[in-house]
């Protein structure tokens, strides 16, 4: 008998029929002799709908605490319904909210990290023969405040829980049948991967591949959780995420990711003085704003220009911080640009293969698209480009790196939330 954590995303439980189908799948797993802990997300578009509702009630900046209180209700609906669906198939099941399941987080709203998991209640319920259903994406701080782990955070609940209860396997069930070389909704000839390394998946997730939440991959790597991503609609084998993954002969790039939420901020005419950049980036860090790519021009007439990217969710706040420090820095002007995307290639083999970067530049330039910013590391390379050409660029890179397959990518569910 093994202990398995199964996680079902929003589209997998989008309506009553799908919820019942998921319940049968879980019961089947139990009947094969496994103990099952199930993590579930809010049904379909519930989280987005709750955000829209809050926007109607209170446009603009909303209290983070109340947003967490609101959004966690989505998962609470799912756990109760899933438990009922399982019980109506004659199997004992019990649902727990994040806090009942012992998910302790930092006292941060909207993107809390898990600090500790106290899984005794789950373990006791399992020993009693129950299928245990846990609400994804939520926890509680030591002060007793309800928190959330960030969009897509149910994956993290599942993997962290799998580590805490020492599960034999963590299965992420979703609306595609594994991890692909790129988003199969963008490139129809995307290649399904049999396996991928934790490091490569971590890069892809950080660079925008929604299929796994970045922190879930961090946990999986840290605690060496055996992890598989597979379809909730078919029985096809999924993709294993593991320490080391075999690379197919002749393929250097494992995957291509994109991030549509990129804004560029440029600070023009910064007078040359020691410590100017430190002041800018410390002020942003104090506000909790993550800066991604930074480019600094050469000094001309005693002044330089600095550009950097932030998530478009943070760009307004970043501009406020920059205007606040204007008197101290003495720059001429600051501008913010949207309509940008970051497209990235990832592959553990890139480091030992010259010419990978040149091919990325050549492929993008051949489409007549200009590259605004570039960043590289050992296993990834990113270019910031105009958003209007994104799909074409991804498709061209996919072909250029030999990733296209003959088989049309399987896409199991409707394109919800996109
Ligand atoms: P869930 O609700 O199950 O958590 P998500 O929408 O968060 O599902 O993640 C699954 C989606 O991730 C897919 O429908 C697909 O469009 C997108 N995706 C992006 N990049 C990839 C990739 N490399 N492989 C598979 N899916 C990807
Ligand atoms: N329901 C949350 C969201 O939509 C968490 C998740 O689905 O993982 O972001
Ligand atoms: Mg998700």
XYZ file of C-alpha atoms in Angstrom, residues 42-236:
195
model
C -11.662 26.271 -6.491
C -14.132 25.162 -9.186
C -13.496 26.500 -12.726
C -13.199 30.275 -12.789
C -14.382 30.796 -9.202
C -11.233 32.611 -8.028
C -11.356 35.061 -10.954
C -15.081 35.612 -10.422
C -14.537 36.404 -6.742
C -11.833 38.920 -7.701
C -14.257 40.557 -10.191
C -16.920 40.729 -7.508
C -14.534 42.418 -5.080
C -13.545 44.880 -7.835
C -17.218 45.840 -8.226
C -17.601 46.366 -4.478
C -14.307 48.179 -4.001
C -12.445 49.313 -7.118
C -8.689 49.901 -6.903
C -6.596 48.805 -3.951
C -8.443 46.359 -1.706
C -7.583 45.168 1.830
C -5.362 42.090 1.460
C -6.790 40.426 4.542
C -10.344 40.559 3.232
C -9.224 39.373 -0.220
C -7.743 36.253 1.393
C -10.900 35.754 3.423
C -12.904 35.970 0.184
C -10.720 33.865 -2.117
C -10.329 30.963 0.318
C -14.087 30.391 0.121
C -13.610 29.038 -3.435
C -11.575 26.065 -2.259
C -13.898 25.531 0.705
C -16.800 24.926 -1.697
C -14.742 22.359 -3.634
C -13.624 20.304 -0.635
C -17.143 19.927 0.752
C -18.621 18.944 -2.631
C -15.817 16.523 -3.415
C -16.170 14.865 -0.032
C -19.924 14.459 -0.665
C -19.268 13.060 -4.163
C -16.914 10.458 -2.690
C -19.269 9.582 0.153
C -22.086 9.054 -2.316
C -19.900 6.381 -3.938
C -19.872 4.610 -0.573
C -16.340 5.535 0.548
C -15.613 7.421 3.772
C -14.167 10.878 3.156
C -13.564 13.993 5.201
C -12.742 17.544 4.090
C -10.401 19.982 5.828
C -9.688 23.632 5.221
C -6.014 24.616 5.055
C -5.929 25.611 8.722
C -7.698 22.427 9.847
C -5.088 20.503 7.875
C -2.309 22.230 9.856
C -0.961 24.556 7.135
C 0.916 27.274 9.019
C 2.153 30.173 6.907
C 3.982 33.451 7.269
C 1.722 36.351 8.318
C 1.574 37.670 4.739
C -1.570 38.052 2.657
C -1.773 37.142 -1.025
C 1.524 35.271 -1.362
C 2.381 33.668 1.979
C 5.034 30.987 2.252
C 4.337 27.820 4.205
C 6.279 27.820 7.493
C 5.233 24.484 8.914
C 2.694 21.721 8.425
C 1.176 19.897 11.380
C -0.462 16.939 9.665
C -1.688 14.983 12.729
C -5.368 15.488 11.911
C -4.834 14.237 8.360
C -2.860 11.240 9.567
C -5.513 10.326 12.124
C -8.290 10.557 9.511
C -6.263 8.359 7.143
C -5.764 5.742 9.865
C -9.542 5.702 10.306
C -9.817 4.661 6.650
C -10.887 8.027 5.220
C -10.013 9.652 1.953
C -8.817 13.047 3.154
C -9.675 16.143 1.128
C -7.657 19.323 1.770
C -8.343 22.821 0.443
C -5.467 24.030 -1.732
C -3.929 27.512 -1.810
C -4.726 28.442 1.815
C -3.261 28.419 5.300
C -3.220 30.302 8.556
C -0.603 32.475 10.234
C 0.416 31.963 13.872
C -1.729 35.001 14.710
C -4.763 33.121 13.392
C -5.199 35.091 10.153
C -6.318 33.262 7.009
C -3.713 33.520 4.250
C -3.266 32.432 0.619
C -0.175 31.159 -1.179
C -0.465 33.126 -4.450
C -2.301 32.314 -7.700
C -1.839 28.701 -8.690
C -0.779 27.873 -5.123
C -2.767 24.631 -4.761
C 0.129 22.820 -6.436
C 2.306 24.026 -3.571
C -0.182 22.816 -0.959
C -0.081 19.374 -2.563
C 3.691 19.040 -2.812
C 4.352 20.495 0.653
C 1.768 18.146 2.129
C 3.306 15.199 0.281
C 6.676 16.101 1.848
C 5.153 16.511 5.343
C 3.334 13.167 5.369
C 6.171 11.446 3.463
C 3.898 10.393 0.634
C 5.244 7.925 -1.906
C 4.010 10.049 -4.817
C 2.431 13.419 -5.540
C 0.200 13.448 -8.624
C -0.882 16.794 -10.126
C -3.998 16.225 -12.260
C -4.747 19.026 -14.712
C -6.339 19.862 -18.066
C -3.363 18.799 -20.243
C -1.781 15.367 -20.093
C 1.637 16.396 -18.867
C 4.365 18.971 -19.183
C 5.066 19.966 -22.774
C 7.991 21.630 -24.522
C 5.832 24.748 -24.452
C 2.219 25.679 -23.734
C 0.264 23.218 -25.945
C -2.483 25.815 -26.273
C -0.057 28.119 -28.099
C 1.928 25.591 -30.156
C -0.193 22.771 -31.524
C 2.862 20.620 -32.256
C 4.303 20.993 -28.741
C 6.147 17.891 -27.584
C 4.988 16.039 -24.482
C 7.919 15.331 -22.173
C 8.281 11.971 -20.440
C 10.463 13.537 -17.793
C 12.019 16.838 -16.803
C 14.524 17.765 -14.085
C 13.517 19.769 -11.019
C 15.939 22.536 -12.072
C 14.561 22.853 -15.581
C 10.960 22.803 -14.359
C 11.812 25.373 -11.710
C 13.122 27.743 -14.398
C 10.113 27.135 -16.666
C 7.689 27.717 -13.785
C 9.451 30.919 -12.701
C 9.500 32.099 -16.306
C 5.736 31.734 -16.626
C 4.789 28.091 -17.435
C 1.495 27.893 -15.499
C 1.418 24.107 -15.409
C 3.203 24.051 -12.017
C 3.474 26.714 -9.325
C 7.176 27.630 -8.867
C 7.117 27.022 -5.108
C 5.680 23.557 -5.652
C 8.759 22.697 -7.700
C 11.022 24.246 -5.037
C 9.458 21.973 -2.412
C 9.637 18.935 -4.651
C 13.346 19.515 -5.255
C 14.170 20.318 -1.642
C 12.339 17.308 -0.189
C 12.899 15.080 -3.239
C 9.162 14.495 -3.622
C 8.400 12.148 -6.542
C 6.127 14.302 -8.695
C 4.054 13.574 -11.775
C 1.828 15.885 -13.844
C -0.988 14.125 -15.708
C -4.461 14.572 -17.164
C -7.589 14.390 -15.069
C -9.538 13.506 -18.235
C -7.530 10.541 -19.561
C -5.393 7.710 -18.210
C -2.373 8.702 -20.327
